[in-house]
Amino acid sequence: GAVVSQHPSWVICKSGTSVKIECRSLDFQATTMFWYRQFPKQSLMLMATSNEGSKATYEQGVEKDKFLINHASLTLSTLTVTSAHPEDSSFYICSARQTSGSSYEQYFGPGTRLTVT
Amino acid sequence: AQSVAQPEDQVNVAEGNPLTVKCTYSVSGNPYLFWYVQYPNRGLQFLLKYITGDNLVKGSYGFEAEFNKSQTSFHLKKPSALVSDSALYFCAVRDTGTYKYIFGTGTRLKVLA
């Protein structure tokens, strides 16, 4: 149980276009999901906290108009990178926290590799 | 502010030898501590966690970690390393108020055949 999927697993887009990444909790409901960004050989940096039915909370320094987050249901959060630039190329990982049961554990998705050309 | 530190960028160990990956933490209140492993171009895989109880926590793939409150450490250990253990290891602490995870900088483990 407690599986989180991400789609796509990798994507290449042209500079100036937008790309959407999906994060799904497959077998549990997640009121809260988190989006992380990981640069090569670096740690995960939390970008934002996604709450079902309300606006996302962004970490300091993260542009909310560039990284649009929507958490429309208890099993799906999306991250849209708008007007992508090469510096947005990164590995994006989401995680989900179960609505019920243990409240302290997050389950991580497999990640999405974004390359902006 | 809560934080974790992984003082070693890389750890090399011979196959069959015991391994230790170090982590120290700084939290207010009781710590919720985690270890994850990441293989290239993959997400994080959960290894183990400490919430409360026994200081020695056993996890997946033969890994264990020892919680030491006086030294504020949570080192990851394995009695006998495998080449397949070579990966990037992250220590994390959960913020008690927001459920956010704060990750260490990661330690690359290289197990030599």
mmCIF file of N, CA and C in Angstrom, chain B residues 56-108:
data_model
loop_
_atom_site.group_PDB
_atom_site.id
_atom_site.type_symbol
_atom_site.label_atom_id
_atom_site.label_comp_id
_atom_site.label_asym_id
_atom_site.label_seq_id
_atom_site.Cartn_x
_atom_site.Cartn_y
_atom_site.Cartn_z
ATOM 1 N N LEU B 56 17.277 1.530 18.880
ATOM 2 C CA LEU B 56 17.762 0.830 17.693
ATOM 3 C C LEU B 56 16.565 0.481 16.817
ATOM 4 N N VAL B 57 16.565 1.054 15.642
ATOM 5 C CA VAL B 57 15.450 0.874 14.722
ATOM 6 C C VAL B 57 15.910 -0.003 13.569
ATOM 7 N N LYS B 58 15.144 -1.024 13.283
ATOM 8 C CA LYS B 58 15.479 -1.893 12.157
ATOM 9 C C LYS B 58 14.596 -1.539 10.966
ATOM 10 N N GLY B 59 15.198 -1.565 9.787
ATOM 11 C CA GLY B 59 14.461 -1.164 8.607
ATOM 12 C C GLY B 59 14.602 -2.142 7.460
ATOM 13 N N SER B 60 14.409 -1.602 6.263
ATOM 14 C CA SER B 60 14.432 -2.429 5.055
ATOM 15 C C SER B 60 15.852 -2.790 4.654
ATOM 16 N N TYR B 61 15.982 -3.898 3.919
ATOM 17 C CA TYR B 61 17.240 -4.313 3.279
ATOM 18 C C TYR B 61 18.380 -4.509 4.267
ATOM 19 N N GLY B 62 18.044 -4.830 5.517
ATOM 20 C CA GLY B 62 19.073 -5.106 6.508
ATOM 21 C C GLY B 62 19.656 -3.882 7.177
ATOM 22 N N PHE B 63 19.132 -2.717 6.868
ATOM 23 C CA PHE B 63 19.625 -1.493 7.496
ATOM 24 C C PHE B 63 19.010 -1.294 8.879
ATOM 25 N N GLU B 64 19.742 -0.606 9.703
ATOM 26 C CA GLU B 64 19.260 -0.207 11.014
ATOM 27 C C GLU B 64 19.853 1.148 11.364
ATOM 28 N N ALA B 65 19.259 1.799 12.330
ATOM 29 C CA ALA B 65 19.766 3.102 12.749
ATOM 30 C C ALA B 65 19.632 3.210 14.255
ATOM 31 N N GLU B 66 20.580 3.911 14.833
ATOM 32 C CA GLU B 66 20.588 4.075 16.274
ATOM 33 C C GLU B 66 20.306 5.520 16.634
ATOM 34 N N PHE B 67 19.249 5.721 17.374
ATOM 35 C CA PHE B 67 18.899 7.051 17.860
ATOM 36 C C PHE B 67 19.651 7.311 19.146
ATOM 37 N N ASN B 68 20.405 8.403 19.180
ATOM 38 C CA ASN B 68 21.175 8.765 20.354
ATOM 39 C C ASN B 68 20.803 10.187 20.746
ATOM 40 N N LYS B 69 20.013 10.294 21.795
ATOM 41 C CA LYS B 69 19.493 11.606 22.169
ATOM 42 C C LYS B 69 20.588 12.519 22.697
ATOM 43 N N SER B 70 21.500 11.970 23.468
ATOM 44 C CA SER B 70 22.542 12.807 24.063
ATOM 45 C C SER B 70 23.488 13.369 23.002
ATOM 46 N N GLN B 71 23.715 12.609 21.959
ATOM 47 C CA GLN B 71 24.580 13.073 20.876
ATOM 48 C C GLN B 71 23.791 13.642 19.707
ATOM 49 N N THR B 72 22.495 13.682 19.828
ATOM 50 C CA THR B 72 21.579 14.146 18.765
ATOM 51 C C THR B 72 21.981 13.544 17.424
ATOM 52 N N SER B 73 22.143 12.234 17.427
ATOM 53 C CA SER B 73 22.539 11.555 16.200
ATOM 54 C C SER B 73 21.555 10.453 15.847
ATOM 55 N N PHE B 74 21.574 10.106 14.583
ATOM 56 C CA PHE B 74 20.701 9.040 14.076
ATOM 57 C C PHE B 74 21.459 8.385 12.921
ATOM 58 N N HIS B 75 22.526 7.682 13.247
ATOM 59 C CA HIS B 75 23.390 7.103 12.229
ATOM 60 C C HIS B 75 22.781 5.838 11.630
ATOM 61 N N LEU B 76 22.944 5.706 10.331
ATOM 62 C CA LEU B 76 22.461 4.527 9.603
ATOM 63 C C LEU B 76 23.573 3.490 9.550
ATOM 64 N N LYS B 77 23.193 2.229 9.779
ATOM 65 C CA LYS B 77 24.203 1.186 9.817
ATOM 66 C C LYS B 77 23.722 -0.072 9.109
ATOM 67 N N LYS B 78 24.712 -0.853 8.702
ATOM 68 C CA LYS B 78 24.423 -2.168 8.150
ATOM 69 C C LYS B 78 25.615 -3.060 8.454
ATOM 70 N N PRO B 79 25.392 -4.250 8.971
ATOM 71 C CA PRO B 79 26.519 -5.092 9.391
ATOM 72 C C PRO B 79 27.425 -5.539 8.243
ATOM 73 N N SER B 80 26.845 -5.756 7.066
ATOM 74 C CA SER B 80 27.632 -6.274 5.954
ATOM 75 C C SER B 80 27.146 -5.621 4.659
ATOM 76 N N ALA B 81 27.986 -4.778 4.096
ATOM 77 C CA ALA B 81 27.567 -4.006 2.921
ATOM 78 C C ALA B 81 27.566 -4.850 1.653
ATOM 79 N N LEU B 82 26.631 -4.513 0.772
ATOM 80 C CA LEU B 82 26.548 -5.131 -0.552
ATOM 81 C C LEU B 82 26.844 -4.081 -1.620
ATOM 82 N N VAL B 83 27.367 -4.533 -2.747
ATOM 83 C CA VAL B 83 27.611 -3.599 -3.852
ATOM 84 C C VAL B 83 26.314 -2.901 -4.246
ATOM 85 N N SER B 84 25.212 -3.618 -4.172
ATOM 86 C CA SER B 84 23.917 -3.051 -4.548
ATOM 87 C C SER B 84 23.425 -1.984 -3.567
ATOM 88 N N ASP B 85 24.090 -1.840 -2.439
ATOM 89 C CA ASP B 85 23.746 -0.761 -1.502
ATOM 90 C C ASP B 85 24.280 0.590 -1.968
ATOM 91 N N SER B 86 25.115 0.591 -2.975
ATOM 92 C CA SER B 86 25.675 1.837 -3.490
ATOM 93 C C SER B 86 24.552 2.737 -3.993
ATOM 94 N N ALA B 87 24.423 3.900 -3.392
ATOM 95 C CA ALA B 87 23.317 4.813 -3.711
ATOM 96 C C ALA B 87 23.516 6.093 -2.910
ATOM 97 N N LEU B 88 22.540 6.968 -3.012
ATOM 98 C CA LEU B 88 22.538 8.225 -2.273
ATOM 99 C C LEU B 88 21.578 8.089 -1.097
ATOM 100 N N TYR B 89 22.039 8.426 0.075
ATOM 101 C CA TYR B 89 21.250 8.249 1.289
ATOM 102 C C TYR B 89 20.942 9.602 1.919
ATOM 103 N N PHE B 90 19.658 9.765 2.269
ATOM 104 C CA PHE B 90 19.220 11.011 2.876
ATOM 105 C C PHE B 90 18.641 10.760 4.256
ATOM 106 N N CYS B 91 19.066 11.587 5.183
ATOM 107 C CA CYS B 91 18.466 11.647 6.507
ATOM 108 C C CYS B 91 17.466 12.800 6.501
ATOM 109 N N ALA B 92 16.359 12.650 7.212
ATOM 110 C CA ALA B 92 15.356 13.710 7.228
ATOM 111 C C ALA B 92 14.715 13.790 8.604
ATOM 112 N N VAL B 93 14.266 14.978 8.930
ATOM 113 C CA VAL B 93 13.510 15.197 10.162
ATOM 114 C C VAL B 93 12.186 15.842 9.792
ATOM 115 N N ARG B 94 11.140 15.429 10.474
ATOM 116 C CA ARG B 94 9.840 16.018 10.193
ATOM 117 C C ARG B 94 9.575 17.171 11.136
ATOM 118 N N ASP B 95 9.211 18.291 10.570
ATOM 119 C CA ASP B 95 8.834 19.440 11.375
ATOM 120 C C ASP B 95 7.571 19.104 12.145
ATOM 121 N N THR B 96 7.615 19.307 13.451
ATOM 122 C CA THR B 96 6.509 18.867 14.296
ATOM 123 C C THR B 96 5.226 19.648 14.053
ATOM 124 N N GLY B 97 5.343 20.860 13.556
ATOM 125 C CA GLY B 97 4.134 21.657 13.386
ATOM 126 C C GLY B 97 3.506 21.570 12.011
ATOM 127 N N THR B 98 4.324 21.442 11.001
ATOM 128 C CA THR B 98 3.835 21.563 9.618
ATOM 129 C C THR B 98 3.873 20.255 8.838
ATOM 130 N N TYR B 99 4.452 19.204 9.378
ATOM 131 C CA TYR B 99 4.632 17.922 8.689
ATOM 132 C C TYR B 99 5.643 18.006 7.548
ATOM 133 N N LYS B 100 6.270 19.148 7.370
ATOM 134 C CA LYS B 100 7.292 19.248 6.329
ATOM 135 C C LYS B 100 8.501 18.414 6.708
ATOM 136 N N TYR B 101 9.145 17.865 5.683
ATOM 137 C CA TYR B 101 10.376 17.135 5.907
ATOM 138 C C TYR B 101 11.547 18.055 5.588
ATOM 139 N N ILE B 102 12.540 18.045 6.441
ATOM 140 C CA ILE B 102 13.789 18.748 6.167
ATOM 141 C C ILE B 102 14.851 17.696 5.926
ATOM 142 N N PHE B 103 15.449 17.765 4.757
ATOM 143 C CA PHE B 103 16.416 16.748 4.350
ATOM 144 C C PHE B 103 17.845 17.209 4.583
ATOM 145 N N GLY B 104 18.692 16.251 4.889
ATOM 146 C CA GLY B 104 20.122 16.514 4.886
ATOM 147 C C GLY B 104 20.617 16.625 3.454
ATOM 148 N N THR B 105 21.894 16.895 3.326
ATOM 149 C CA THR B 105 22.482 17.117 2.011
ATOM 150 C C THR B 105 22.768 15.829 1.262
ATOM 151 N N GLY B 106 22.610 14.710 1.950
ATOM 152 C CA GLY B 106 22.806 13.426 1.289
ATOM 153 C C GLY B 106 24.234 12.923 1.411
ATOM 154 N N THR B 107 24.369 11.623 1.478
ATOM 155 C CA THR B 107 25.684 10.963 1.506
ATOM 156 C C THR B 107 25.691 9.885 0.449
ATOM 157 N N ARG B 108 26.681 9.971 -0.408
ATOM 158 C CA ARG B 108 26.795 8.950 -1.451
ATOM 159 C C ARG B 108 27.596 7.775 -0.896
#
